[in-house]
Short mmCIF file of C-alpha atoms in Angstrom, two decimals:
data_model
loop_
_atom_site.label_atom_id
_atom_site.label_comp_id
_atom_site.label_asym_id
_atom_site.label_seq_id
_atom_site.Cartn_x
_atom_site.Cartn_y
_atom_site.Cartn_z
CA MET A 18 8.75 -1.25 0.77
CA ASP A 19 11.27 -3.95 1.61
CA GLY A 20 14.79 -3.84 2.96
CA ASN A 21 14.87 -1.43 5.91
CA GLY A 22 16.43 -3.97 8.24
CA ARG A 23 19.04 -5.13 5.73
CA TRP A 24 19.92 -1.52 4.94
CA ALA A 25 20.65 -0.89 8.62
CA HIS A 26 22.48 -4.21 9.11
CA SER A 27 24.80 -3.54 6.17
CA ARG A 28 25.84 -0.31 7.88
CA GLY A 29 26.21 -1.74 11.37
CA LEU A 30 23.16 0.17 12.57
CA PRO A 31 20.14 -0.99 14.60
CA ARG A 32 17.08 -1.99 12.54
CA SER A 33 15.22 1.02 13.94
CA MET A 34 17.54 3.31 11.97
CA GLY A 35 16.60 1.48 8.79
CA HIS A 36 12.92 2.02 9.49
CA ARG A 37 13.51 5.71 10.19
CA ARG A 38 15.42 6.12 6.94
CA GLY A 39 12.59 4.23 5.26
CA VAL A 40 10.14 6.91 6.39
CA GLU A 41 12.25 9.49 4.56
CA ALA A 42 11.97 7.33 1.43
CA VAL A 43 8.19 7.31 1.93
CA ARG A 44 8.12 11.09 1.97
CA GLU A 45 10.20 11.24 -1.20
CA ALA A 46 8.01 8.68 -2.97
CA VAL A 47 4.80 10.53 -2.09
CA ARG A 48 6.30 13.82 -3.23
CA ALA A 49 7.59 12.33 -6.49
CA ALA A 50 4.28 10.62 -7.23
CA GLY A 51 2.46 13.91 -6.87
CA GLU A 52 4.90 15.73 -9.13
CA LEU A 53 4.70 12.96 -11.75
CA GLY A 54 0.91 13.09 -11.83
CA ILE A 55 0.34 9.66 -10.30
CA GLN A 56 -3.18 9.82 -8.89
CA TYR A 57 -3.06 6.69 -6.72
CA LEU A 58 -0.06 5.53 -4.71
CA THR A 59 -0.35 2.54 -2.37
CA LEU A 60 2.32 1.88 0.25
CA PHE A 61 2.56 -1.44 2.10
CA ALA A 62 3.42 0.03 5.49
CA PHE A 63 2.73 -2.84 7.92
CA SER A 64 1.50 -6.32 7.12
CA SER A 65 -0.76 -8.49 9.24
CA GLU A 66 2.22 -10.88 9.52
CA ASN A 67 4.54 -8.19 10.89
CA TRP A 68 3.12 -8.71 14.38
CA ARG A 69 5.43 -11.75 14.53
CA ARG A 70 8.45 -9.48 14.68
CA PRO A 71 10.12 -8.66 18.03
CA HIS A 72 8.02 -6.51 20.32
CA ASP A 73 10.57 -3.66 20.33
CA GLU A 74 10.59 -3.51 16.53
CA VAL A 75 6.78 -3.47 16.34
CA ALA A 76 6.71 -0.69 18.94
CA GLU A 77 9.23 1.27 16.87
CA LEU A 78 7.08 0.89 13.73
CA MET A 79 3.99 2.06 15.60
CA GLY A 80 5.92 5.05 16.89
CA LEU A 81 7.04 5.93 13.37
CA LEU A 82 3.44 5.80 12.17
CA ARG A 83 2.39 8.18 14.94
CA HIS A 84 5.27 10.51 14.11
CA PHE A 85 4.57 10.41 10.36
CA ILE A 86 0.90 11.28 10.75
CA ARG A 87 1.49 14.01 13.30
CA ARG A 88 4.30 15.57 11.28
CA ASP A 89 3.12 15.04 7.69
CA LEU A 90 -0.69 14.96 7.77
CA ALA A 91 -1.10 18.73 7.63
CA ASP A 92 1.26 18.97 4.65
CA LEU A 93 -0.52 16.13 2.83
CA HIS A 94 -3.84 17.87 3.41
CA LYS A 95 -2.43 21.19 2.19
CA GLU A 96 -1.18 19.46 -0.99
CA GLY A 97 -4.63 18.04 -1.71
CA VAL A 98 -3.74 14.44 -0.88
CA ARG A 99 -6.53 12.14 0.24
CA VAL A 100 -5.47 9.38 2.65
CA ARG A 101 -7.14 5.97 2.52
CA VAL A 102 -6.17 3.19 4.92
CA ILE A 103 -6.69 -0.47 4.05
CA GLY A 104 -6.31 -3.38 6.44
CA ALA A 105 -7.96 -4.76 9.57
CA ARG A 106 -8.46 -2.36 12.46
CA ASP A 107 -10.16 -4.43 15.16
CA ASN A 108 -6.87 -5.46 16.81
CA LEU A 109 -5.20 -2.05 16.70
CA SER A 110 -4.71 0.08 19.79
CA ASP A 111 -7.20 2.90 20.27
CA ASP A 112 -4.65 5.65 19.63
CA ILE A 113 -3.42 4.11 16.37
CA ARG A 114 -6.98 3.55 15.18
CA SER A 115 -7.85 7.16 16.04
CA LEU A 116 -4.85 8.49 14.11
CA LEU A 117 -5.79 6.49 11.02
CA GLU A 118 -9.38 7.70 11.24
CA GLU A 119 -8.20 11.29 11.72
CA ALA A 120 -6.03 11.07 8.60
CA GLU A 121 -8.93 9.76 6.54
CA SER A 122 -11.47 12.21 7.94
CA LEU A 123 -9.32 15.32 7.52
CA THR A 124 -8.39 14.54 3.90
CA ARG A 125 -11.66 12.93 2.79
CA ASP A 126 -12.58 15.61 0.24
CA ASN A 127 -9.12 16.08 -1.30
CA GLN A 128 -8.88 15.17 -4.98
CA ARG A 129 -5.35 15.88 -6.25
CA GLN A 130 -3.94 12.49 -5.25
CA THR A 131 -4.92 9.47 -3.18
CA LEU A 132 -2.35 7.95 -0.84
CA VAL A 133 -3.44 4.44 0.13
CA VAL A 134 -1.72 3.14 3.26
CA ALA A 135 -1.86 -0.64 3.68
CA PHE A 136 -1.56 -0.97 7.46
CA ASN A 137 -2.15 -4.22 9.36
CA TYR A 138 -2.96 -5.49 5.89
CA GLY A 139 -2.87 -8.96 4.36
CA ALA A 140 -4.56 -9.80 1.07
CA ARG A 141 -5.88 -13.18 2.19
CA ASP A 142 -7.30 -11.62 5.34
CA GLU A 143 -8.88 -8.86 3.22
CA VAL A 144 -10.63 -11.39 0.97
CA ALA A 145 -11.73 -13.48 3.97
CA ARG A 146 -13.23 -10.42 5.69
CA ALA A 147 -15.03 -9.46 2.49
CA MET A 148 -16.41 -12.99 2.14
CA ARG A 149 -17.70 -12.92 5.72
CA ARG A 150 -19.58 -9.69 5.03
CA ILE A 151 -21.04 -11.15 1.85
CA ALA A 152 -21.98 -14.39 3.61
CA GLU A 153 -23.84 -12.41 6.29
CA LYS A 154 -25.82 -10.61 3.58
CA PHE A 155 -26.55 -13.88 1.80
CA ALA A 156 -27.72 -15.55 5.02
CA ALA A 157 -30.01 -12.57 5.69
CA GLY A 158 -31.49 -12.87 2.22
CA GLU A 159 -30.13 -9.48 1.16
CA VAL A 160 -28.32 -10.84 -1.91
CA SER A 161 -29.02 -13.68 -4.34
CA LEU A 162 -26.58 -16.34 -5.47
CA GLU A 163 -26.63 -14.91 -8.99
CA ALA A 164 -25.43 -11.54 -7.69
CA LEU A 165 -22.19 -12.99 -6.31
CA THR A 166 -19.94 -11.85 -9.14
CA PRO A 167 -16.30 -10.71 -9.16
CA ASP A 168 -17.53 -7.09 -9.24
CA TYR A 169 -19.67 -7.74 -6.15
CA LEU A 170 -16.68 -9.14 -4.26
CA ASP A 171 -14.55 -6.23 -5.44
CA ALA A 172 -17.06 -3.80 -3.91
CA HIS A 173 -16.61 -5.46 -0.49
CA LEU A 174 -12.82 -5.33 -0.41
CA ASP A 175 -10.87 -2.70 1.54
CA THR A 176 -9.96 -1.11 -1.80
CA ALA A 177 -13.55 -0.56 -2.96
CA GLY A 178 -13.62 2.52 -5.19
CA ILE A 179 -9.86 2.45 -5.78
CA PRO A 180 -8.58 1.40 -9.22
CA ASP A 181 -6.54 -1.79 -9.45
CA PRO A 182 -2.82 -1.03 -9.53
CA ASP A 183 -1.24 -0.60 -12.96
CA LEU A 184 2.24 -1.11 -11.57
CA ILE A 185 3.55 -2.84 -8.46
CA ILE A 186 7.13 -2.07 -7.42
CA ARG A 187 9.00 -4.22 -4.92
CA THR A 188 12.41 -3.27 -3.62
CA SER A 189 15.31 -5.28 -2.14
CA GLY A 190 15.50 -7.91 -4.88
CA GLU A 191 12.74 -10.15 -3.50
CA LEU A 192 10.61 -11.70 -6.26
CA ARG A 193 7.26 -12.26 -4.59
CA LEU A 194 4.04 -10.45 -3.65
CA SER A 195 4.09 -11.34 0.05
CA ASN A 196 0.30 -11.25 0.45
CA PHE A 197 -0.07 -7.79 -1.11
CA LEU A 198 -3.18 -6.93 -3.18
CA LEU A 199 -3.54 -10.49 -4.51
CA TRP A 200 -7.03 -9.92 -5.94
CA GLN A 201 -6.30 -6.46 -7.30
CA ALA A 202 -2.99 -7.46 -8.92
CA ALA A 203 -4.57 -9.79 -11.49
CA TYR A 204 -3.38 -7.65 -14.42
CA SER A 205 -0.78 -5.46 -12.76
CA GLU A 206 2.70 -5.06 -14.17
CA PHE A 207 5.60 -5.81 -11.83
CA VAL A 208 9.00 -4.21 -11.38
CA PHE A 209 11.44 -5.82 -8.96
CA LEU A 210 14.31 -3.58 -7.94
CA PRO A 211 17.57 -4.66 -6.26
CA CYS A 212 17.82 -1.49 -4.16
CA LEU A 213 16.75 -1.57 -0.54
CA TRP A 214 13.78 0.63 0.35
CA PRO A 215 15.77 3.34 2.20
CA ASP A 216 17.73 3.86 -1.05
CA PHE A 217 14.58 4.15 -3.18
CA ASP A 218 14.59 7.66 -4.64
CA ARG A 219 12.99 9.61 -7.45
CA LYS A 220 15.47 8.23 -10.00
CA ALA A 221 14.53 4.65 -9.09
CA PHE A 222 10.83 5.58 -9.17
CA GLU A 223 11.11 7.17 -12.60
CA GLY A 224 13.10 4.20 -13.88
CA ALA A 225 10.36 1.80 -12.78
CA ILE A 226 7.74 3.94 -14.50
CA GLU A 227 9.77 4.07 -17.71
CA ASP A 228 10.00 0.26 -17.63
CA TYR A 229 6.23 0.04 -17.16
CA LEU A 230 5.52 2.46 -20.02
CA SER A 231 7.56 0.31 -22.40
CA ARG A 232 5.31 -2.71 -21.88
CA ASP A 233 2.37 -3.88 -23.97
CA ARG A 234 -0.55 -4.54 -21.63
CA ARG A 235 -2.85 -7.02 -23.36
CA TYR A 236 -5.31 -8.07 -20.62
CA GLY A 237 -5.65 -11.46 -22.30
CA GLY A 238 -6.03 -9.97 -25.79
CA LEU A 239 -3.60 -9.44 -28.64
CA SER A 240 -0.55 -7.23 -28.58
CA ARG A 241 -0.87 -3.82 -30.17
CA GLU A 242 1.34 -4.84 -33.09
CA ILE A 243 -0.59 -8.03 -33.88
CA ALA A 244 -3.95 -6.33 -33.45
CA SER A 245 -2.97 -3.59 -35.89
#
């Protein structure tokens, strides 16, 4: 969800206003995904690299997270949305960690849709943390060398039990993954949109999905036409 700051700058507004408008785009995306029957929606809300931003901006982002959960959690729960949070939690403040845990606990049994929030998330950090857990098991003799397969690593990632993404959408015209779901994106389709995140609406969402549906996903095999 890229481009909040540039959206605000282009309008002569403080960056905080871009982030606040970005939260409205989040609400619209979650609502549209539910109406379109998308069962899993992952939002890259705050990366592990975002701590490098100015203190005031980080504080604003944390405040928006608090506001979003307190305002929207009850509605998400009512709509049958399950919230999953991926990312490291050991360096989060106690109140933020408690809010994330509350969101997961309250919605744990919901089945209509899963909203995955990547918060304090970085794909390299995710893989490194998974490898540390596996290494501890290996050192304790709990797992053999032969058992260390891609599926075994997958089961130790933050996204364990969540399907790999079919489609990854990035806004603002940037053409890179920026440390997002590197392992899980092995066979994902990508759509890069020029619009800034605060301008991302249902029309843009549907357009990205239409683009995805027109593609022939081969997973290393033959295209449908050649195979037939």
